[in-house]
mmCIF file of C-alpha atoms in Angstrom:
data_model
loop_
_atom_site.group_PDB
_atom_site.id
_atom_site.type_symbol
_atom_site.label_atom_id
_atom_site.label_comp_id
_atom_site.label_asym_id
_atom_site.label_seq_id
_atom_site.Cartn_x
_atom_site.Cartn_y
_atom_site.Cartn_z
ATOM 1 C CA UNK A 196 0.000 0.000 0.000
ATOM 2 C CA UNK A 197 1.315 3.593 -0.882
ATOM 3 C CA UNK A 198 2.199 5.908 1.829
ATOM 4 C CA UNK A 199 0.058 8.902 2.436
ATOM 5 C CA UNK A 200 2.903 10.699 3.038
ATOM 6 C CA UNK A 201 5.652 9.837 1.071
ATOM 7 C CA UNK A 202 2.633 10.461 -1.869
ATOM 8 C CA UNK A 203 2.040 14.431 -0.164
ATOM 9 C CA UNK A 204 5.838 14.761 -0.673
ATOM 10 C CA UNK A 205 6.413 13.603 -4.130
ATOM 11 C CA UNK A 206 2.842 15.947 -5.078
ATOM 12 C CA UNK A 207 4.844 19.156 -3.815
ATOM 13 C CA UNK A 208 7.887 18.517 -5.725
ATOM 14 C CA UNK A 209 5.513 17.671 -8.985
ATOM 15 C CA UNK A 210 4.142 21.784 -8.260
ATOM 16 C CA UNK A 211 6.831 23.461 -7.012
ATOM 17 C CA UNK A 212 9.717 21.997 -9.311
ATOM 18 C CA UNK A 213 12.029 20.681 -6.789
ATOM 19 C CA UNK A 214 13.125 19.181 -3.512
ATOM 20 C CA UNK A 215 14.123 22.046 -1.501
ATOM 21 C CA UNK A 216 10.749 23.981 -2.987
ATOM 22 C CA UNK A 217 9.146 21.183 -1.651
ATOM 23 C CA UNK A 218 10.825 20.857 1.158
ATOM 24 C CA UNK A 219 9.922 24.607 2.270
ATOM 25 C CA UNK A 220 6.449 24.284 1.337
ATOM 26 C CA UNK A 221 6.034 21.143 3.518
ATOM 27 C CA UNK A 222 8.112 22.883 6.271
ATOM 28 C CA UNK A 223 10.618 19.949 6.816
ATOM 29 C CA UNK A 224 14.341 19.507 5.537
ATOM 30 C CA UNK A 225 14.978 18.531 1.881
ATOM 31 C CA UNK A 226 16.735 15.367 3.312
ATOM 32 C CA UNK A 227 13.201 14.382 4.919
ATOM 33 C CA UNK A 228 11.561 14.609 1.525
ATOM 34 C CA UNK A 229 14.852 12.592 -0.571
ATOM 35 C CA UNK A 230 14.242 9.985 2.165
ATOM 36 C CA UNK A 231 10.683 9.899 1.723
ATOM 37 C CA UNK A 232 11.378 9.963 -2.245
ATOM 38 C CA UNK A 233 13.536 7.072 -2.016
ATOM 39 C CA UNK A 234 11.057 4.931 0.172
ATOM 40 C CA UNK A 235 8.430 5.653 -2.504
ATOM 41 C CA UNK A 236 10.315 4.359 -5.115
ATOM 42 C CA UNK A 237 11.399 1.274 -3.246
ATOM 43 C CA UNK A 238 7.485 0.676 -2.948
ATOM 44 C CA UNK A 239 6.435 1.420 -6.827
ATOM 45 C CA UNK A 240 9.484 -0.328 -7.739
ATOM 46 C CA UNK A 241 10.129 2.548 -10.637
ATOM 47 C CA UNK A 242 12.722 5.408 -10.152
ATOM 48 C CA UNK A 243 10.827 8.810 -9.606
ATOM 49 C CA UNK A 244 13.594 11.494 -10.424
ATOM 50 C CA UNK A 245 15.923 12.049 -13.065
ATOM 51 C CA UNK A 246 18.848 14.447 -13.429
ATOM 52 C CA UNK A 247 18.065 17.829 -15.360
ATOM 53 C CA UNK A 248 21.538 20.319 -15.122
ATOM 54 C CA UNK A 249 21.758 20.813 -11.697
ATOM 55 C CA UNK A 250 18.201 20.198 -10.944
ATOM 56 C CA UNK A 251 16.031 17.218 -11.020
ATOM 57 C CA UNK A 252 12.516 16.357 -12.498
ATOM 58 C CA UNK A 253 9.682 13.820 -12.579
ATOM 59 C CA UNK A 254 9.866 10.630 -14.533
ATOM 60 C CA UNK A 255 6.856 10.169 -16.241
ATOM 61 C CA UNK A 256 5.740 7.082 -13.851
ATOM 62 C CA UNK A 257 6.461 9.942 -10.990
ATOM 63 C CA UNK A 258 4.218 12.114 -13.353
ATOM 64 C CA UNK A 259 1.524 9.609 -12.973
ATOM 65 C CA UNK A 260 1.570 9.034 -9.530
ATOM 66 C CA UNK A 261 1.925 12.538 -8.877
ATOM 67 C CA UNK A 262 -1.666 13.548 -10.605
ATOM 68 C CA UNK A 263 -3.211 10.415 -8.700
ATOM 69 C CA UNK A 264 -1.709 12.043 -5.441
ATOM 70 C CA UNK A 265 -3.199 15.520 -6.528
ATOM 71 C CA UNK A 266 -6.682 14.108 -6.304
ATOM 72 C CA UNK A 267 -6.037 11.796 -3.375
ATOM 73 C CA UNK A 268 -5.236 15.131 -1.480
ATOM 74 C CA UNK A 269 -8.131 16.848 -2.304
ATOM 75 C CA UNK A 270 -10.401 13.968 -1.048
ATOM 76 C CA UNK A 271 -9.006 13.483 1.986
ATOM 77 C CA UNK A 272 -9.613 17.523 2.702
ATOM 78 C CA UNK A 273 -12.825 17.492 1.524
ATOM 79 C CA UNK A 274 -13.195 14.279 3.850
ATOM 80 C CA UNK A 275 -12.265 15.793 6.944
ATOM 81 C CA UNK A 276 -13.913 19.541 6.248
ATOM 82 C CA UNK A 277 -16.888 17.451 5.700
ATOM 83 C CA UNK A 278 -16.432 15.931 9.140
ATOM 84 C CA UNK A 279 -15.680 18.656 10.924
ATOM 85 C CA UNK A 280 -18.789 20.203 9.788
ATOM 86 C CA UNK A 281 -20.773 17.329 10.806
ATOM 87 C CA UNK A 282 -19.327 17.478 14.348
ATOM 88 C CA UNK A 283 -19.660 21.510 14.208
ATOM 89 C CA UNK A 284 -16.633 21.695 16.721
ATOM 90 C CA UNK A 285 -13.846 24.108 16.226
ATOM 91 C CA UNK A 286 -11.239 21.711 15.939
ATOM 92 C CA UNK A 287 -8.027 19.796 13.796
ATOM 93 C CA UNK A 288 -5.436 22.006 12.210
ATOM 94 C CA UNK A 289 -5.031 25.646 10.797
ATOM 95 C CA UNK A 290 -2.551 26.873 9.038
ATOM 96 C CA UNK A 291 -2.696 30.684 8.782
ATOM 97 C CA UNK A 292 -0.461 32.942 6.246
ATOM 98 C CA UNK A 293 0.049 36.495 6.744
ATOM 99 C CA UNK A 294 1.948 39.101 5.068
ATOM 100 C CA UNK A 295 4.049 41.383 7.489
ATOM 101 C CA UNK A 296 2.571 44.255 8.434
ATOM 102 C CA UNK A 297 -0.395 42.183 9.125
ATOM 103 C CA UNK A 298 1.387 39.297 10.578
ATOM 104 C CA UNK A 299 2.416 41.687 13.568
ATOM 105 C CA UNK A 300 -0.334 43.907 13.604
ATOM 106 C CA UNK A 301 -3.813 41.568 13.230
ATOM 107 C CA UNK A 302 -2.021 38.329 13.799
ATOM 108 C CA UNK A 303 -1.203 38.135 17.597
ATOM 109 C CA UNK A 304 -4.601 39.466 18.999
ATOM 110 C CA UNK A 305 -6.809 36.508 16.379
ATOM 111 C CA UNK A 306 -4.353 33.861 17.588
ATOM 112 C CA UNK A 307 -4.595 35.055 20.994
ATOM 113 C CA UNK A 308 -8.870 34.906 20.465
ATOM 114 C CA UNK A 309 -8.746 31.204 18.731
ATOM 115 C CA UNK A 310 -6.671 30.272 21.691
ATOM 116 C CA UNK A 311 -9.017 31.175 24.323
ATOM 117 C CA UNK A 312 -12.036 30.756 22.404
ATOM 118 C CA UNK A 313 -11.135 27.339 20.597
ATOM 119 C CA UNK A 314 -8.516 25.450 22.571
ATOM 120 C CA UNK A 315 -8.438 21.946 20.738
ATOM 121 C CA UNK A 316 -7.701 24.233 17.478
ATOM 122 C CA UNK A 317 -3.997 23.357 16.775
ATOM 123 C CA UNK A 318 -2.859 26.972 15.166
ATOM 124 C CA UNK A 319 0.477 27.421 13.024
ATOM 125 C CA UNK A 320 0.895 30.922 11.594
ATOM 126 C CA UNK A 321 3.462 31.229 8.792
ATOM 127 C CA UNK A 322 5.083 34.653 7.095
ATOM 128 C CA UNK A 323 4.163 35.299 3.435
ATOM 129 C CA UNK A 324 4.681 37.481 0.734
ATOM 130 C CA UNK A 325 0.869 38.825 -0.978
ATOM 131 C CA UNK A 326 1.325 36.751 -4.341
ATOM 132 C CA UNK A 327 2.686 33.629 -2.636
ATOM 133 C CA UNK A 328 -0.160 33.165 -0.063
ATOM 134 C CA UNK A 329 -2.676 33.126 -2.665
ATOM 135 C CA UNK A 330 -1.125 30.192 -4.906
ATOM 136 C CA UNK A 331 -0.843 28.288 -1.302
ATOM 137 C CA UNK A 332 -4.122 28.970 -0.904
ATOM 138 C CA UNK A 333 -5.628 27.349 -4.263
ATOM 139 C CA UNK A 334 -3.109 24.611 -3.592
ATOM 140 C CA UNK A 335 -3.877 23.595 -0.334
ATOM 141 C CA UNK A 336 -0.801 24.709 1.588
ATOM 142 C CA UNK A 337 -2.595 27.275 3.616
ATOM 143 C CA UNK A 338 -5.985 26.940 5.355
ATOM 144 C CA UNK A 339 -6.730 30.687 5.303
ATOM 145 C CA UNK A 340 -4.944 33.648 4.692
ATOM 146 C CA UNK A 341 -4.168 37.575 5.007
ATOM 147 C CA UNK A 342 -4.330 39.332 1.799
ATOM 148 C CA UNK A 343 -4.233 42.965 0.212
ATOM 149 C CA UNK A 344 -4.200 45.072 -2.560
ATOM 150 C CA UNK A 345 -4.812 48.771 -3.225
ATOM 151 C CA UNK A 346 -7.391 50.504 -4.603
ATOM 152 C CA UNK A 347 -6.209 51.764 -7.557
ATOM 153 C CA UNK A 348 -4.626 48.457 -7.938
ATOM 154 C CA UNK A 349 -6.940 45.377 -7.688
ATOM 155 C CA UNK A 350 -5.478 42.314 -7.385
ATOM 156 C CA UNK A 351 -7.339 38.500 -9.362
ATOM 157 C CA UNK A 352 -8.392 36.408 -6.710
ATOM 158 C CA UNK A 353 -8.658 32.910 -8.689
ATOM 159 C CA UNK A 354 -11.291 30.794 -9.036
ATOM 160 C CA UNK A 355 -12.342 28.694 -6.043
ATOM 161 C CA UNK A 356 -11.638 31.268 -3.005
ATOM 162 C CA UNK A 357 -13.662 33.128 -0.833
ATOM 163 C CA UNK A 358 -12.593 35.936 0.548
ATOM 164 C CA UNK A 359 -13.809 38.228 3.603
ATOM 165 C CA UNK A 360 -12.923 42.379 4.042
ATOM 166 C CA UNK A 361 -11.090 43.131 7.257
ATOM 167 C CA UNK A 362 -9.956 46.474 6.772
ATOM 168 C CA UNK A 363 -9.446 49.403 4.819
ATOM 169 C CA UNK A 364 -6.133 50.755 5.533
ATOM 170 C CA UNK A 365 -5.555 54.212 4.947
ATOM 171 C CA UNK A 366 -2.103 54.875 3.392
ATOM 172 C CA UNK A 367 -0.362 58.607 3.889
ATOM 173 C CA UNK A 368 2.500 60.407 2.880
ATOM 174 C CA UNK A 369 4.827 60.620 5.401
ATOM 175 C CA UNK A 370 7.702 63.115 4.813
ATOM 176 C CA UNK A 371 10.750 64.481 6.881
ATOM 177 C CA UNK A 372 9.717 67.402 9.203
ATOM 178 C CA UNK A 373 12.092 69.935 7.541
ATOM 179 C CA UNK A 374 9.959 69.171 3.992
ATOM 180 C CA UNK A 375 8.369 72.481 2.733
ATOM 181 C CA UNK A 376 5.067 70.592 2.983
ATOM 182 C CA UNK A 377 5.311 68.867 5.877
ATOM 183 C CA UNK A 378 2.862 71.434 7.519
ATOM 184 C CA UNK A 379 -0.370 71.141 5.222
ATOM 185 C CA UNK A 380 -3.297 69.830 6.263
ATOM 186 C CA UNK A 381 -3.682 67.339 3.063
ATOM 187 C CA UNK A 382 -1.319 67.208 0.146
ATOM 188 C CA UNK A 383 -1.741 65.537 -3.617
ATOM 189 C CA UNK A 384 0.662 63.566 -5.235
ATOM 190 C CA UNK A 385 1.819 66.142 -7.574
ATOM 191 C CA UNK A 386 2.894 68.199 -5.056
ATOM 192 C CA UNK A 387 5.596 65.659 -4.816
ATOM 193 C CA UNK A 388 7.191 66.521 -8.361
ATOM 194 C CA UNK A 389 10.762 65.661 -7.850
ATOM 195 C CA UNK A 390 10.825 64.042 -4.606
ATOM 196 C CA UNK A 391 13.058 61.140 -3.880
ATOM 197 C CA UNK A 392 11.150 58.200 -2.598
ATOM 198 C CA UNK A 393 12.107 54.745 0.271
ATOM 199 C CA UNK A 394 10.235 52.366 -1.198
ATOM 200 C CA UNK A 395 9.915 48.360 -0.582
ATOM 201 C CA UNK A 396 12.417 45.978 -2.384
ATOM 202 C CA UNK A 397 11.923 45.760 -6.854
ATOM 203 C CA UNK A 398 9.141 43.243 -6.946
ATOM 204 C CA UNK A 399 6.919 43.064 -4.123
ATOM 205 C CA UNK A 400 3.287 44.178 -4.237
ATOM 206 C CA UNK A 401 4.045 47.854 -2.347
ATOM 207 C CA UNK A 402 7.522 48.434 -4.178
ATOM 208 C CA UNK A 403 5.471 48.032 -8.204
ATOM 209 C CA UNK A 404 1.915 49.504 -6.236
ATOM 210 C CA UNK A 405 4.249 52.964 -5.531
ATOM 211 C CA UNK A 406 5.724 53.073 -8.899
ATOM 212 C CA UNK A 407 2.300 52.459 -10.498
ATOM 213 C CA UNK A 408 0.832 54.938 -8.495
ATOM 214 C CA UNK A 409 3.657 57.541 -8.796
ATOM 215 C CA UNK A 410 3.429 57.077 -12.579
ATOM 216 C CA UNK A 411 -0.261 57.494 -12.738
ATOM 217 C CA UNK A 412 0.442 60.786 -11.301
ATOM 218 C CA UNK A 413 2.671 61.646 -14.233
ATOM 219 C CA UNK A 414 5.373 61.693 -11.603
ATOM 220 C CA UNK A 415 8.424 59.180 -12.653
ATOM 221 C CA UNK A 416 9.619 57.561 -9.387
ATOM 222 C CA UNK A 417 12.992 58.189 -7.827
ATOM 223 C CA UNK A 418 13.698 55.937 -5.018
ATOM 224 C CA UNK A 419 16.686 56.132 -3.023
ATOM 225 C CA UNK A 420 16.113 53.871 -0.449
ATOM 226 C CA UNK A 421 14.698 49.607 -0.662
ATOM 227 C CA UNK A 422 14.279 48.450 1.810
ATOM 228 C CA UNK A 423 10.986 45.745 3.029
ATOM 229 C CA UNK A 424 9.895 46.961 6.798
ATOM 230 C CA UNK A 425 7.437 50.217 7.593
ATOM 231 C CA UNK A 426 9.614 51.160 10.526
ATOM 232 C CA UNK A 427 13.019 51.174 8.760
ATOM 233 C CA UNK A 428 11.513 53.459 6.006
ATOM 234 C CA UNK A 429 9.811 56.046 8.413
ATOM 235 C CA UNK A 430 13.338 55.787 10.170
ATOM 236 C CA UNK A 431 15.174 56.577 6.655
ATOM 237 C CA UNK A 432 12.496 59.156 6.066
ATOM 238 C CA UNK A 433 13.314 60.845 9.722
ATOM 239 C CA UNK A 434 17.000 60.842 8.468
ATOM 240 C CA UNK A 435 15.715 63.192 5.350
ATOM 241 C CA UNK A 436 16.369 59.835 2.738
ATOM 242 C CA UNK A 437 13.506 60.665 0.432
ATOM 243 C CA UNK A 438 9.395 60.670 1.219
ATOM 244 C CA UNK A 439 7.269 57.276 2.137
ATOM 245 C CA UNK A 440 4.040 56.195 1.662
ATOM 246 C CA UNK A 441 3.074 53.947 4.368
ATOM 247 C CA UNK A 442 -0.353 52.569 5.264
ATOM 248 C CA UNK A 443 -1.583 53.202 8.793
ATOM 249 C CA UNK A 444 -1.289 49.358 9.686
ATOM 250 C CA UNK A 445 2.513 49.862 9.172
ATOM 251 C CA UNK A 446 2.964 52.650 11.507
ATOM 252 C CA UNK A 447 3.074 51.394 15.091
ATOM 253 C CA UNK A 448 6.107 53.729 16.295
ATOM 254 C CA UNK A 449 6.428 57.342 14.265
ATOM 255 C CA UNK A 450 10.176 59.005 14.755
ATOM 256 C CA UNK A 451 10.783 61.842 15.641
ATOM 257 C CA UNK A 452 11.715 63.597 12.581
ATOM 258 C CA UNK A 453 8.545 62.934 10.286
ATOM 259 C CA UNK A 454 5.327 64.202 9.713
ATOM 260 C CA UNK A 455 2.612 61.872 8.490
ATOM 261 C CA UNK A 456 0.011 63.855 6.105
ATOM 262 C CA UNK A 457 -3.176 62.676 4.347
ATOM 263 C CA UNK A 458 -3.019 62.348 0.753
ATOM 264 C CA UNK A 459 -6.010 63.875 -1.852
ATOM 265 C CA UNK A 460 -7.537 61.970 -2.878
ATOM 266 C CA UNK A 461 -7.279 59.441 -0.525
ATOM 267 C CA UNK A 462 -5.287 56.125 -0.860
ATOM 268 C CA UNK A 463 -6.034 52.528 1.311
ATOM 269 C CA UNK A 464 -4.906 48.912 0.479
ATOM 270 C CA UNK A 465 -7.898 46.178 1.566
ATOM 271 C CA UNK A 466 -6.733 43.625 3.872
ATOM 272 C CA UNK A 467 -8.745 40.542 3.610
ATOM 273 C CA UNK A 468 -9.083 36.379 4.453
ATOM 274 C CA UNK A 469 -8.808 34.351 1.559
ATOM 275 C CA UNK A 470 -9.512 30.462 1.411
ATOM 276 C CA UNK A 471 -10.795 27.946 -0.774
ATOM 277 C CA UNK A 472 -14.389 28.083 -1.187
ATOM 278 C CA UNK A 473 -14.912 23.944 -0.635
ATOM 279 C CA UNK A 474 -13.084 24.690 2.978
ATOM 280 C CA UNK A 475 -16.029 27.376 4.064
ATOM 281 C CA UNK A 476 -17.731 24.619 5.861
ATOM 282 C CA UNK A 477 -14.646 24.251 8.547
ATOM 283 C CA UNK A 478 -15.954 25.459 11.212
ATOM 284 C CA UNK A 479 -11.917 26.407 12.038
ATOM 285 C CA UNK A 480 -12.183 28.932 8.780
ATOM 286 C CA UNK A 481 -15.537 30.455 10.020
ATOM 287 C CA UNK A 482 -13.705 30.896 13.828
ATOM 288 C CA UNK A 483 -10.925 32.134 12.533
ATOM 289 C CA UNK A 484 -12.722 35.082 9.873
ATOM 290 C CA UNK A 485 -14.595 35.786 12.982
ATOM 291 C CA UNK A 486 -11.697 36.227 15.048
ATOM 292 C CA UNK A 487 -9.716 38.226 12.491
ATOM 293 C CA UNK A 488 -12.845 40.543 11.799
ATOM 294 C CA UNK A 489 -12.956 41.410 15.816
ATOM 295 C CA UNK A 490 -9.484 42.532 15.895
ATOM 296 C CA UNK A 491 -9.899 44.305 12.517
ATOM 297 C CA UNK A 492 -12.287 46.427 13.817
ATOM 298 C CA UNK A 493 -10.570 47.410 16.827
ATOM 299 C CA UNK A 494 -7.606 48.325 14.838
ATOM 300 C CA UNK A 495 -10.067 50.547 12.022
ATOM 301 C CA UNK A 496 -8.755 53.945 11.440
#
């Protein structure tokens, strides 16, 4: 008989190309996935991997098993969301992804909630990058997770999620306190004309969001500083590096050195659960949009 597990690893290298990808995905070593490769193909009797440069890739018996594994997978979620439902406990496993800012700022007080609300729920919460949580989602790697985009910048949910608002975040310039215009009420963009910009790393959903924003604003982006976390740019913004824009979930501690001003008109990225639309019956997923919307709306600006 094939091994549910050794099966689950040999799926994740089939989607994400190879053994460490795997290996990360599953959240074990890429050792623990060879061995349970190897073990596999002692049981089929057929060899599962082949060399490609410095890479490896699917035989086509691997191929094979690796669809069959693919639906197996499915079944056996859809099994146990269908008997969790039945039982209408909050219990089992959830795996939660959340994107930084949201990860420190919504994160702790749901978990803390689940935890005292739901105490056979076994909770893992993982760090993810926008774009990335949503392919885990559709594949089955994450239970439920945070996601945003901007207003003016809407990003395809694919077919087969749900999704629930959270918040609205409300994004402002921030600029350092010496700036001519760091004593308005309210600014527009083109009042910016020239301005050197901190900005997230080439790539991620706020770095290309700024630049597409900027440029709609016939203003052609100069950044100075890359850098990933809210607090390290409002700190290279105190230190008169260039002009932010940072959405009010980001902004825990303000410098001194920086003045925060609302933008005209007015700029917010939605924050919202995603998960796969055959999972809404979990009563985990329904706990833990509840849970998520409570501390949402304590932290609404």
């Amino acid at each position: 008989m094939l091994d549910f597990n050794r099966l689950k690893a040999l799926h994740a290298v089939a989607v994400y190309g190879s053994v460490g990808a795997a290996a990360e995905a599953l959240m074990v070593t890429p050792s623990a996935v060879s061995q349970q490769l190897a073990k596999l193909e002692r049981e089929t009797g057929a060899p599962l991997l082949e060399r490609n440069g410095r890479g490896v890739r699917l035989t086509d018996a691997a191929g094979l098993l690796a669809d069959h594994a693919g639906r197996i997978l499915a079944l056996v979620e859809t099994a146990e969301a269908d008997f969790e439902a039945l039982r209408g406990e909050v219990v089992g496993r959830l795996c939660i992804g959340a994107f930084p800012t949201a990860a420190r700022g919504l994160m702790p007080g749901a978990l803390r909630l689940l935890q005292e609300r739901h105490p056979d729920l076994r909770l893992q919460m993982v760090e993810r990058e926008p774009e990335r949580q949503v392919r885990e989602v559709a594949r089955g790697e994450l239970d439920l997770a945070l996601a945003q985009d901007w207003s003016n910048r809407p990003m395809a949910i694919p077919e087969g999620l749900s999704r629930a608002m959270l918040l609205d975040d409300i994004a402002d310039v921030v600029l350092p306190a010496s700036h001519p215009l760091a004593g308005r009420p309210e600014i527009e963009l083109a009042d910016l004309s020239g301005e050197r910009w901190v900005s997230s790393s080439p790539g991620t959903v706020c770095h290309d969001w700024l630049v597409h924003t900027l440029r709609a604003a016939e203003l052609e982006p100069e950044v100075s500083c890359m850098v990933d976390e809210y607090p390290t740019q409002l700190a290279l913004v105190a230190a008169g590096q260039g002009c932010a824009i940072v959405p009010r979930l980001g902004r825990d501690f303000v410098p001194e050195g920086v003045r925060i001003v609302p933008l005209r008109p007015r700029l917010s990225r939605r924050i919202y659960a995603l998960w796969r639309a055959d999972a809404a019956r979990r009563p985990a997923i329904r706990a833990a949009v509840e849970a998520l919307k409570a501390v949402a709306a304590d932290r609404g600006h």
